[in-house]
XYZ file of N, CA and C in Angstrom:
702
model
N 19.448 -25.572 53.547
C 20.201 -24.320 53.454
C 21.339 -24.436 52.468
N 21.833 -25.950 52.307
C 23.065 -25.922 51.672
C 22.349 -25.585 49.962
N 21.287 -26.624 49.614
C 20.597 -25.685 48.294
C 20.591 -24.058 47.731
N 20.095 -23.462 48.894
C 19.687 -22.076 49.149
C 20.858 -21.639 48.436
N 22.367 -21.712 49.176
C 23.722 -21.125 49.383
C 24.122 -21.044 47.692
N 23.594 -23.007 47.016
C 23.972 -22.887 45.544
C 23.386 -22.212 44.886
N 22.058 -22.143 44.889
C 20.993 -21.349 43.630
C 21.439 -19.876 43.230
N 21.383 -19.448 45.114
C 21.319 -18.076 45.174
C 22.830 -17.487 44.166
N 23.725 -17.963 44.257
C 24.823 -17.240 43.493
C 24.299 -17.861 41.810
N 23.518 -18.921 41.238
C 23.614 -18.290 40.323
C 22.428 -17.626 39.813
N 21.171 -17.439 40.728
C 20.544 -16.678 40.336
C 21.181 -15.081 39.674
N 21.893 -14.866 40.702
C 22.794 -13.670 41.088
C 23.449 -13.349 39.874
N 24.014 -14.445 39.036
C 24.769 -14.762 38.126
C 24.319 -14.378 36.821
N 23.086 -15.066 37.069
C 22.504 -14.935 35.938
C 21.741 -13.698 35.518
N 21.003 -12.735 36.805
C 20.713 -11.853 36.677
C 22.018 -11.047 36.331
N 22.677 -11.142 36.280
C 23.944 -9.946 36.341
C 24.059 -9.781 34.543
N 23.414 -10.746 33.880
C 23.706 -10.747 32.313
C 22.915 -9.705 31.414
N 21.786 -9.409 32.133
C 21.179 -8.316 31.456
C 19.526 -9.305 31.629
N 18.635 -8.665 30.329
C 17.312 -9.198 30.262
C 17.526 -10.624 29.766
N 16.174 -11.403 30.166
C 16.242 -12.430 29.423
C 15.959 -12.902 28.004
N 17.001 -13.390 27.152
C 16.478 -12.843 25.719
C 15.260 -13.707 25.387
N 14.890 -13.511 24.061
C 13.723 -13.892 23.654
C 13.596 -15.673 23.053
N 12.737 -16.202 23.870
C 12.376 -17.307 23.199
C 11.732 -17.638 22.322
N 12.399 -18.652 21.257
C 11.847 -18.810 20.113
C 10.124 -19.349 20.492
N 8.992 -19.278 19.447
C 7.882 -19.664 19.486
C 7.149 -18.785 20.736
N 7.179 -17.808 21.460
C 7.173 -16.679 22.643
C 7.104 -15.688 21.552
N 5.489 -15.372 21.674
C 5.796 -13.734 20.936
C 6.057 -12.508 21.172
N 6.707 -11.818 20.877
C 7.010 -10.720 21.060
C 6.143 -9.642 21.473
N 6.105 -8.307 22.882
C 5.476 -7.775 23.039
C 5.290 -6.589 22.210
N 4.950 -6.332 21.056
C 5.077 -4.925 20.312
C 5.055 -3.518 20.658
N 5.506 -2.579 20.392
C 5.317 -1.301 20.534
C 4.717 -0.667 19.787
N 3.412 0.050 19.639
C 2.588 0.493 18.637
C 3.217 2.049 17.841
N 4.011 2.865 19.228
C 4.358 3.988 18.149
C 5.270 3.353 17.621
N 6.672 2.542 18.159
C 7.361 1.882 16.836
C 6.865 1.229 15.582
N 6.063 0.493 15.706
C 5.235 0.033 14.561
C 5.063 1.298 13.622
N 4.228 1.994 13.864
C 3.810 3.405 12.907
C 5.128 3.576 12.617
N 6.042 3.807 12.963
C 7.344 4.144 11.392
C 8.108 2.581 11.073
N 7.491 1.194 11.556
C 7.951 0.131 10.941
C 6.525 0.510 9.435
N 5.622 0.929 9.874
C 4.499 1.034 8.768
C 4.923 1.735 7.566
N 5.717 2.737 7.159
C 6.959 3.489 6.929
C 6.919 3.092 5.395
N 6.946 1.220 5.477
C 7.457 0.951 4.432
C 6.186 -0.236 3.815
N 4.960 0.319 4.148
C 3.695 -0.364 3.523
C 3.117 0.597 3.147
N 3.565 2.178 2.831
C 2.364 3.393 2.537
C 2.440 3.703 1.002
N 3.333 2.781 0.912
C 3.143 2.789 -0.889
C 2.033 2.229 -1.514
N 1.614 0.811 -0.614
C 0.761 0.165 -1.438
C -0.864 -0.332 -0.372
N -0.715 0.421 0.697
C -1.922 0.204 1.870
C -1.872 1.474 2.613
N -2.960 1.709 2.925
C -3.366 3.188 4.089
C -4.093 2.353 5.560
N -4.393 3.260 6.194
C -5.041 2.654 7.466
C -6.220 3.717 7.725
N -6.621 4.231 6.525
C -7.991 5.017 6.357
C -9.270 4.212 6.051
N -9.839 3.702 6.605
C -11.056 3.201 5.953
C -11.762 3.351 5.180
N -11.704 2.060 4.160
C -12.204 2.753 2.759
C -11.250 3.347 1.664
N -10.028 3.652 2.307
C -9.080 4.281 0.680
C -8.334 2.658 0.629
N -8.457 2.202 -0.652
C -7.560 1.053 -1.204
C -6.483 1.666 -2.082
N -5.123 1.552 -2.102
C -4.520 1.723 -2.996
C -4.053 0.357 -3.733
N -2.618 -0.467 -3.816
C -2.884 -1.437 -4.727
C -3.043 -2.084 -4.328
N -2.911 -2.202 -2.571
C -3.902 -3.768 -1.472
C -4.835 -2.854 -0.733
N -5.443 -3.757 0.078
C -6.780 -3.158 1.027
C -5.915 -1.922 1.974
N -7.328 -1.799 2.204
C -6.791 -0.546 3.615
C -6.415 -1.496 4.607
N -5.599 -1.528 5.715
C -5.417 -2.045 7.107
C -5.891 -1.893 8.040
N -6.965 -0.793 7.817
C -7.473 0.066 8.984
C -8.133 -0.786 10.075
N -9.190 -2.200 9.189
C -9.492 -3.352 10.196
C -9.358 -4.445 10.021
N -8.290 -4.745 9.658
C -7.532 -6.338 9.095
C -8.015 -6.939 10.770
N -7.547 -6.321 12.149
C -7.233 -7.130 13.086
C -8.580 -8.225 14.046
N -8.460 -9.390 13.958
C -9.283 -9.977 13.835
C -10.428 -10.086 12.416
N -10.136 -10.026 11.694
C -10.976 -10.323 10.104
C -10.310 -11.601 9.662
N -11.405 -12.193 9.036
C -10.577 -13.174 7.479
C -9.906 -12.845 6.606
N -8.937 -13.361 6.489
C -8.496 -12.855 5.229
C -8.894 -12.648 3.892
N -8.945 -11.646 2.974
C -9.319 -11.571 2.009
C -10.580 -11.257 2.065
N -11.253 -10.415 2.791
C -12.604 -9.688 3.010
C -13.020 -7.975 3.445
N -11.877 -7.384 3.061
C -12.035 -6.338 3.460
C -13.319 -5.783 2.477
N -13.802 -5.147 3.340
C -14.993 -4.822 2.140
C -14.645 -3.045 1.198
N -14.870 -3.832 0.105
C -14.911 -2.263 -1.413
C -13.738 -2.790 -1.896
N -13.012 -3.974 -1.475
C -11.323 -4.116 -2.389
C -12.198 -5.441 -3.125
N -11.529 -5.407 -4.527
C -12.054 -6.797 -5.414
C -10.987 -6.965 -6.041
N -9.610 -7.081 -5.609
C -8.296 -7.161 -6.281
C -8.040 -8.621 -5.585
N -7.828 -9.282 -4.739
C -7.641 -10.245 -3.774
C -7.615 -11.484 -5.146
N -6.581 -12.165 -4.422
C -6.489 -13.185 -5.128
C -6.828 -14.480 -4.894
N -7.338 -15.449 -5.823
C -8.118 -16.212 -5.254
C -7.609 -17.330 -4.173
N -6.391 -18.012 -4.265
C -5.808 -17.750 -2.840
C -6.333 -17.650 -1.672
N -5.759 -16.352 -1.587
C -6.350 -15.206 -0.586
C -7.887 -15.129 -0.336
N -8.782 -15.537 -1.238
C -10.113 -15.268 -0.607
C -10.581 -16.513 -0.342
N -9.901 -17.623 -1.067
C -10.147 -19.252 0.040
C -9.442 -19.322 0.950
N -8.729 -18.568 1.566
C -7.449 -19.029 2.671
C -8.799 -18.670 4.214
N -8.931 -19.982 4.521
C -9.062 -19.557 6.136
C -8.091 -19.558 7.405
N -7.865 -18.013 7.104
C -7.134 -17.465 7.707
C -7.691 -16.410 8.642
N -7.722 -16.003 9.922
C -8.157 -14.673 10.358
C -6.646 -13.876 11.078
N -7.052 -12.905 11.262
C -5.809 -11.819 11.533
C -5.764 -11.721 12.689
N -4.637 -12.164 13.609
C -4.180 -12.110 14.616
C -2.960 -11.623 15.216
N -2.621 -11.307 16.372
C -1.191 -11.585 16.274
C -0.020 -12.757 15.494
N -0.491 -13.981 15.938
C 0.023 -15.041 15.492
C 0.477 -15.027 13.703
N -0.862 -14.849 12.949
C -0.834 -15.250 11.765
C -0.310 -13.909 11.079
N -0.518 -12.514 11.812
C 0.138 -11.438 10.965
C 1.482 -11.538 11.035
N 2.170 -12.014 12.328
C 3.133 -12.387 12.074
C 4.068 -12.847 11.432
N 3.347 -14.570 11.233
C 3.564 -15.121 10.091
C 3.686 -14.536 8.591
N 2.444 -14.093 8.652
C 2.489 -12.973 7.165
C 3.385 -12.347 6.685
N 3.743 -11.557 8.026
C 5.010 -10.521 7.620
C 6.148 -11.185 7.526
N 6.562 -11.894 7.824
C 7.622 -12.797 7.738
C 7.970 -13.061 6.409
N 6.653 -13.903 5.649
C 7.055 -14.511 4.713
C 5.270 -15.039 3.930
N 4.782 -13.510 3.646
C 3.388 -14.226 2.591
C 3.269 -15.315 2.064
N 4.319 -15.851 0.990
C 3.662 -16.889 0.484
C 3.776 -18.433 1.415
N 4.900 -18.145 2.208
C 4.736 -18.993 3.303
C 3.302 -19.773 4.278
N 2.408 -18.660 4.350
C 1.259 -18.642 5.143
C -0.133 -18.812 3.808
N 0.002 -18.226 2.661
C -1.038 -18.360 1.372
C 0.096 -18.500 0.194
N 0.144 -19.662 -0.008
C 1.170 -19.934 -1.820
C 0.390 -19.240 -2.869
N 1.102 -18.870 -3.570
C 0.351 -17.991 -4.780
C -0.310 -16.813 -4.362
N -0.393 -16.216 -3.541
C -1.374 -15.186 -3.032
C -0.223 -13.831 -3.830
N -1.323 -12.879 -4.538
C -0.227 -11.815 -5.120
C 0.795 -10.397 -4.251
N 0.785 -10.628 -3.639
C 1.661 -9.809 -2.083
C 2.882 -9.751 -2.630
N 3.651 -8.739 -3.373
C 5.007 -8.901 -3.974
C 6.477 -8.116 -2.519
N 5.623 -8.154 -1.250
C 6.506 -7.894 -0.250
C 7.404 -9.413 0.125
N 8.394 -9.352 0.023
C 9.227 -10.029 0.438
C 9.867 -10.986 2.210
N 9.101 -10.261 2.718
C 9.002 -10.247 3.980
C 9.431 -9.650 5.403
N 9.081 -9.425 6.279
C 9.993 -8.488 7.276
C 10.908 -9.977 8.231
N 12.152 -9.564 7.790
C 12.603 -10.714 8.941
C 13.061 -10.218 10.388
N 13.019 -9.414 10.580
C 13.366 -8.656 11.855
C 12.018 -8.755 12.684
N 12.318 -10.140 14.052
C 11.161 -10.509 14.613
C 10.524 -8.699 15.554
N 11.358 -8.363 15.783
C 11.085 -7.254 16.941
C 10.146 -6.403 15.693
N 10.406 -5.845 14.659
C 9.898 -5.052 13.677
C 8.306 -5.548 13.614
N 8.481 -6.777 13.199
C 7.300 -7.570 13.083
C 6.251 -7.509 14.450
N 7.175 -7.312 15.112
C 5.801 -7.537 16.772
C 5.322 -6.070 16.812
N 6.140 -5.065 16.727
C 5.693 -2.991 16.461
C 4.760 -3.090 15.696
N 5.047 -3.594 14.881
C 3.479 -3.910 13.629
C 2.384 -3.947 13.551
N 2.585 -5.287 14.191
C 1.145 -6.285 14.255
C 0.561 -5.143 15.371
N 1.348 -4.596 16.801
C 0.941 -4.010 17.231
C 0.063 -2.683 17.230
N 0.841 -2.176 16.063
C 0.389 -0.973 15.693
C -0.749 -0.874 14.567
N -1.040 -2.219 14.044
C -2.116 -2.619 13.025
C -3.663 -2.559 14.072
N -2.891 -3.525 15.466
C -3.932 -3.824 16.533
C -4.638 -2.127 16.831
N -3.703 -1.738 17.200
C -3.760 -0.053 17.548
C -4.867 0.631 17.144
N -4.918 0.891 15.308
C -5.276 1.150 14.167
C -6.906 0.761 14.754
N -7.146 -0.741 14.489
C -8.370 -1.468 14.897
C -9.073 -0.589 15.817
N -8.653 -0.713 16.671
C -9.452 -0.472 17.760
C -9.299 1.301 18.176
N -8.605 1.902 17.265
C -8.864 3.119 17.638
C -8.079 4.270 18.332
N -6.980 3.393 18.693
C -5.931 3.918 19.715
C -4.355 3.793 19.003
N -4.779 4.065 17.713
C -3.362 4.613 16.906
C -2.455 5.495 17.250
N -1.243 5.343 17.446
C -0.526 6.278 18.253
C -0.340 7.663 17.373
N 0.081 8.910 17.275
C 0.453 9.703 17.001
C 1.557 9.456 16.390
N 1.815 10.463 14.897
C 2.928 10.675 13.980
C 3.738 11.467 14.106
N 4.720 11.320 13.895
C 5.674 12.786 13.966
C 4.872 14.398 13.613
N 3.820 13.905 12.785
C 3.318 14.801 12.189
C 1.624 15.544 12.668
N 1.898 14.837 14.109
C 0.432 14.656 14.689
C -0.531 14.269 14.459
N -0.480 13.311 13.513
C -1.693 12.596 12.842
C -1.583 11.012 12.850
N -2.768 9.918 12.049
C -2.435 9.063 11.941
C -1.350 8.584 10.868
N -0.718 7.701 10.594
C -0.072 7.267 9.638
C -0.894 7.261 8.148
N -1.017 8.502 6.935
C -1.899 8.476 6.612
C -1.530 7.687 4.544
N -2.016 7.692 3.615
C -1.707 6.947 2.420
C -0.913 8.258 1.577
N -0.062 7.639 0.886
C 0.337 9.306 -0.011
C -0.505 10.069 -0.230
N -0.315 10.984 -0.881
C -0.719 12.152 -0.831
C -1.115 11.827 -2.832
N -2.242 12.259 -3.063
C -2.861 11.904 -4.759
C -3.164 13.376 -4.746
N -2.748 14.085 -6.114
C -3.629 15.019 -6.226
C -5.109 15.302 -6.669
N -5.737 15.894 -6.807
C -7.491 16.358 -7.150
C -6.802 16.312 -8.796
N -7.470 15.469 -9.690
C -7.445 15.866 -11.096
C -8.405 16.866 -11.855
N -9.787 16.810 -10.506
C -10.663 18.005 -11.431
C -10.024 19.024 -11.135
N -9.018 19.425 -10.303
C -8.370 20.910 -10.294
C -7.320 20.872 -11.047
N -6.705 20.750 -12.294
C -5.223 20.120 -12.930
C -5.632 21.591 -13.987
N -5.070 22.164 -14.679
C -5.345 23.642 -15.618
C -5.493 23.399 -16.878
N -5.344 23.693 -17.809
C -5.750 23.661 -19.007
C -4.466 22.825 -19.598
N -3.403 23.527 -19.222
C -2.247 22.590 -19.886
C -2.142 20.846 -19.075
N -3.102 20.354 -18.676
C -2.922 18.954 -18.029
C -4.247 18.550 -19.086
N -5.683 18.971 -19.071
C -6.599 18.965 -19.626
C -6.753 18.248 -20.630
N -7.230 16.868 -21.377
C -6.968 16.670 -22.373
C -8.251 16.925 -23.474
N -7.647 17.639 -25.116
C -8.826 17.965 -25.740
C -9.202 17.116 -26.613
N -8.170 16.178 -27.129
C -8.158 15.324 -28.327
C -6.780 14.153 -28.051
N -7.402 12.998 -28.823
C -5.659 11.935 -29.122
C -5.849 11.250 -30.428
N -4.644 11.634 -31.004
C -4.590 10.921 -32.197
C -3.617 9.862 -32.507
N -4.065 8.494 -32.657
C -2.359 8.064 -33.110
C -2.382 7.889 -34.139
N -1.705 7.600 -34.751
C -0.576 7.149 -36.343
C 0.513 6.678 -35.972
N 0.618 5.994 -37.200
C 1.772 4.885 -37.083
C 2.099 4.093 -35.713
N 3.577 4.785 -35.004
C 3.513 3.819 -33.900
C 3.517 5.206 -32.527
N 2.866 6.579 -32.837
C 2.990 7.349 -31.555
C 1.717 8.437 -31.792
N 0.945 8.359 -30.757
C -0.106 9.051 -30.288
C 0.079 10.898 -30.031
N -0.990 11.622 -30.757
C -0.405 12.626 -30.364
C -1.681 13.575 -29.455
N -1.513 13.968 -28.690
C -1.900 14.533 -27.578
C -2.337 16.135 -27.411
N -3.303 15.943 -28.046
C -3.742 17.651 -27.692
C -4.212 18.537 -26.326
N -3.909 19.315 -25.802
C -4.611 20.035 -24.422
C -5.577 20.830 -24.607
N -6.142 21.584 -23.356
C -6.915 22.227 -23.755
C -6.569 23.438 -24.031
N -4.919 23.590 -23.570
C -4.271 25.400 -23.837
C -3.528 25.220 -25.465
N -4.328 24.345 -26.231
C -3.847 24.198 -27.381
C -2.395 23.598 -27.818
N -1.870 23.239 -26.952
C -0.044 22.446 -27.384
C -0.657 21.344 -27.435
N 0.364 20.377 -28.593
C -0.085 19.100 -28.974
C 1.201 18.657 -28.625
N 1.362 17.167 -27.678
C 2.643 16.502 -27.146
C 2.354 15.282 -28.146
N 3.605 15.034 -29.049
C 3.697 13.843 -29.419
C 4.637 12.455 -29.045
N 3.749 11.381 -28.526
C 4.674 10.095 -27.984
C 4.556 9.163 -28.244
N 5.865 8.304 -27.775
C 5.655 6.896 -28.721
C 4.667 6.067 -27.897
N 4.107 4.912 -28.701
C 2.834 4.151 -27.909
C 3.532 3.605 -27.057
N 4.350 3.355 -26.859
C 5.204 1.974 -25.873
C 5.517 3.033 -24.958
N 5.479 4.603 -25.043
C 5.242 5.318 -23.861
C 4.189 6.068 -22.824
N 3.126 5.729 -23.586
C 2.091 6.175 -23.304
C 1.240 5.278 -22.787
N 0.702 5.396 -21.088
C -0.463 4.831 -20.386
C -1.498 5.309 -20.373
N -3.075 4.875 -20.682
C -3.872 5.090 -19.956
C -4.269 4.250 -18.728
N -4.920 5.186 -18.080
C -5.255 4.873 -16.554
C -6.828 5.183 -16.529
N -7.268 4.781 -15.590
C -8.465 5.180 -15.042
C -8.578 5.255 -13.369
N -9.245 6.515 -13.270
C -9.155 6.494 -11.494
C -11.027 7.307 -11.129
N -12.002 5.972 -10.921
C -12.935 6.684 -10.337
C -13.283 7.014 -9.198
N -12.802 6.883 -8.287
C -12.190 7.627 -7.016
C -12.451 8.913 -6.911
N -13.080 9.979 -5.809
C -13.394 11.106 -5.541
C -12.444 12.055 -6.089
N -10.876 11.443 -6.341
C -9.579 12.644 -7.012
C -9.552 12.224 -8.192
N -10.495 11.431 -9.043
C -10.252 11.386 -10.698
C -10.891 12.930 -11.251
N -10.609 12.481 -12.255
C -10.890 13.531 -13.189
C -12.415 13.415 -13.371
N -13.017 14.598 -14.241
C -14.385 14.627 -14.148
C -14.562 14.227 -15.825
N -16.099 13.762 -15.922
C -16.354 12.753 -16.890
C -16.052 13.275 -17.984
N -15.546 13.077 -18.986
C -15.344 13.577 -20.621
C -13.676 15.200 -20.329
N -13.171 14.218 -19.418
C -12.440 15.547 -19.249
C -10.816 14.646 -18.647
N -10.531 13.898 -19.875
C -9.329 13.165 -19.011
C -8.364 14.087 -18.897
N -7.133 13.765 -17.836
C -5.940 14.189 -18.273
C -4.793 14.035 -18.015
N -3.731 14.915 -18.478
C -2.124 14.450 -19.018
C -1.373 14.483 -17.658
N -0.645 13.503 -17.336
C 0.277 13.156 -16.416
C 1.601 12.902 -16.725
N 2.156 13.638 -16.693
C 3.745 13.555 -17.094
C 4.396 12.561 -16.338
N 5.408 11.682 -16.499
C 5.938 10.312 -16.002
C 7.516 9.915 -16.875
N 8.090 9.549 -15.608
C 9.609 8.911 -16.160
C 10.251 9.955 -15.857
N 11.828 9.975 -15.908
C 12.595 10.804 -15.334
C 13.262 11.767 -16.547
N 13.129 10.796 -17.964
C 13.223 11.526 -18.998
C 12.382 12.860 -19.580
N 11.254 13.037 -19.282
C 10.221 13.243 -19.637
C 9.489 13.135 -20.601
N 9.668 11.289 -21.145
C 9.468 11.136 -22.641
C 8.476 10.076 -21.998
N 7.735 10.050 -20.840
C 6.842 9.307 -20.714
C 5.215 9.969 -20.204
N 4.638 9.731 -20.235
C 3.155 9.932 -19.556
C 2.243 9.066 -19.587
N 0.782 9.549 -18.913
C -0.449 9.025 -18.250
C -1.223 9.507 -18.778
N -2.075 9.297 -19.697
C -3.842 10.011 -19.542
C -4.420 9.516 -18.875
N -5.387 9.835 -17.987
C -6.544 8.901 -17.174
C -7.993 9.595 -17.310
N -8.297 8.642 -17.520
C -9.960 9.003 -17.811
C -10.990 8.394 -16.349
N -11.643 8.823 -16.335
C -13.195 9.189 -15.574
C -13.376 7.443 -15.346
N -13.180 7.065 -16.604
C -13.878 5.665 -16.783
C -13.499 4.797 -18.208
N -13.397 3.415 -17.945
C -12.873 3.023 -19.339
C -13.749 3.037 -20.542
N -15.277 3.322 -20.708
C -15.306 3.169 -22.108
C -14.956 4.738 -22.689
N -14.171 6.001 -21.627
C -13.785 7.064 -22.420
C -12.824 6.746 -23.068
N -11.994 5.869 -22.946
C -10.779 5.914 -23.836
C -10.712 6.086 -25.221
N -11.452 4.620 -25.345
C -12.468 4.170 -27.344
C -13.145 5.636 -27.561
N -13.763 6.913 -27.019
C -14.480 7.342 -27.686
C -13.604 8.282 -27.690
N -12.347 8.877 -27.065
C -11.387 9.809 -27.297
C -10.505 9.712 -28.348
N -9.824 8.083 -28.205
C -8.778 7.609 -29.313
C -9.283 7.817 -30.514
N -8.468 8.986 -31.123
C -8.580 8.527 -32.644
C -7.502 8.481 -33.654
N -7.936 7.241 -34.567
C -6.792 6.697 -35.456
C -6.809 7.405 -36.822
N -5.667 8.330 -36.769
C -5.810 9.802 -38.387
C -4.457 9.761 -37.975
N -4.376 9.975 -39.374
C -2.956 10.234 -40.009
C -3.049 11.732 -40.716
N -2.154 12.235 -40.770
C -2.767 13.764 -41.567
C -2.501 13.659 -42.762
């Protein structure tokens, strides 16, 4: 009894401090709708749509996979497609923490989440995703990839009819007849064959930069570029 008399006050004691905090190497239980706005800050460069890649895979079924196998992405670095690794709680963890930590050299230019609690909403809400039971958005939906517009719907003034360069700046004809002239060191082409590119022999103009002394053409496909570009001087 005389035991009993000691414990009990500091059980007492100790309960009186609040929860018990978290032990290191003890993972964290996640919250999946928190996760969906920790996700917040991966919709720049991943969706959780199956099948849309933007500049990494979709997430939609990372959970339990190998790494570096999502299938339709061929960006993966090689790294990344020797790493035997599969996706777990444990190792997404890790991941988020600190990529090159878990694959050296692997091209992942995220820096890492160091906020362990953030990291456990995550993984959770990645798990979620998997299996189907993604929580709801503010917006009543899933957490979905930006928003791209349709380029076969873009009007005549996006339309491109002709490109010419000379010297060191390309000049840019539409199809509503205005010709934009820019310097080469401002001018990208792109290509997007993706269901929202443009339609074949029909690239077009994307305005870019805050100046508005920059833009995009994107074509259908790369050998349109060579048969659009042409080099005339007047």
């Amino acid at each position: 009894m005389r035991i009993a008399r000691v414990v009990l006050p500091v059980v007492l004691a100790c309960s009186s401090l609040g929860p018990v905090p978290h032990v290191a190497g003890q993972p964290l239980e996640g919250n999946p709708s928190r996760g969906a706005a920790v996700f917040g800050q991966c919709v720049a460069c991943h969706s959780v749509e199956s099948g849309v890649h933007l500049t990494g895979p979709s997430l939609a079924r990372v959970w339990g996979r190998r790494a570096g196998t999502v299938e339709g992405f061929t960006r993966y670095s090689e790294p990344l497609k020797h790493a035997a690794v599969v996706w777990d709680a444990a190792t997404l963890d890790r991941w988020l923490e600190d990529p090159q930590t878990v694959v050296p050299h692997n091209l992942m230019t995220f820096p890492g989440l160091k906020d362990a609690r953030q990291r456990a909403d995550l993984v959770a809400y990645l798990k979620a995703v998997a299996t189907g039971q993604a929580p709801p958005t503010a917006s009543g939906g899933g957490m979905m990839a930006p928003a791209r517009p349709d380029l076969k719907t873009l009007g005549p003034e996006r339309r491109v009819r002709a490109i010419r360069h000379c010297g060191d700046g390309y000049h840019v004809t539409t199809e509503d007849g205005r010709t934009v002239p820019l310097w080469e060191f401002n001018l990208r082409f792109k290509t997007d064959s993706s269901p929202l590119g443009p339609s074949r022999g029909r690239p077009v103009l994307l305005p870019a930069g805050m100046q508005g002394d920059r833009a995009s053409i994107v074509f259908a496909s790369p050998e349109e570029i060579s048969r659009t570009v042409e080099a005339k001087c007047p």
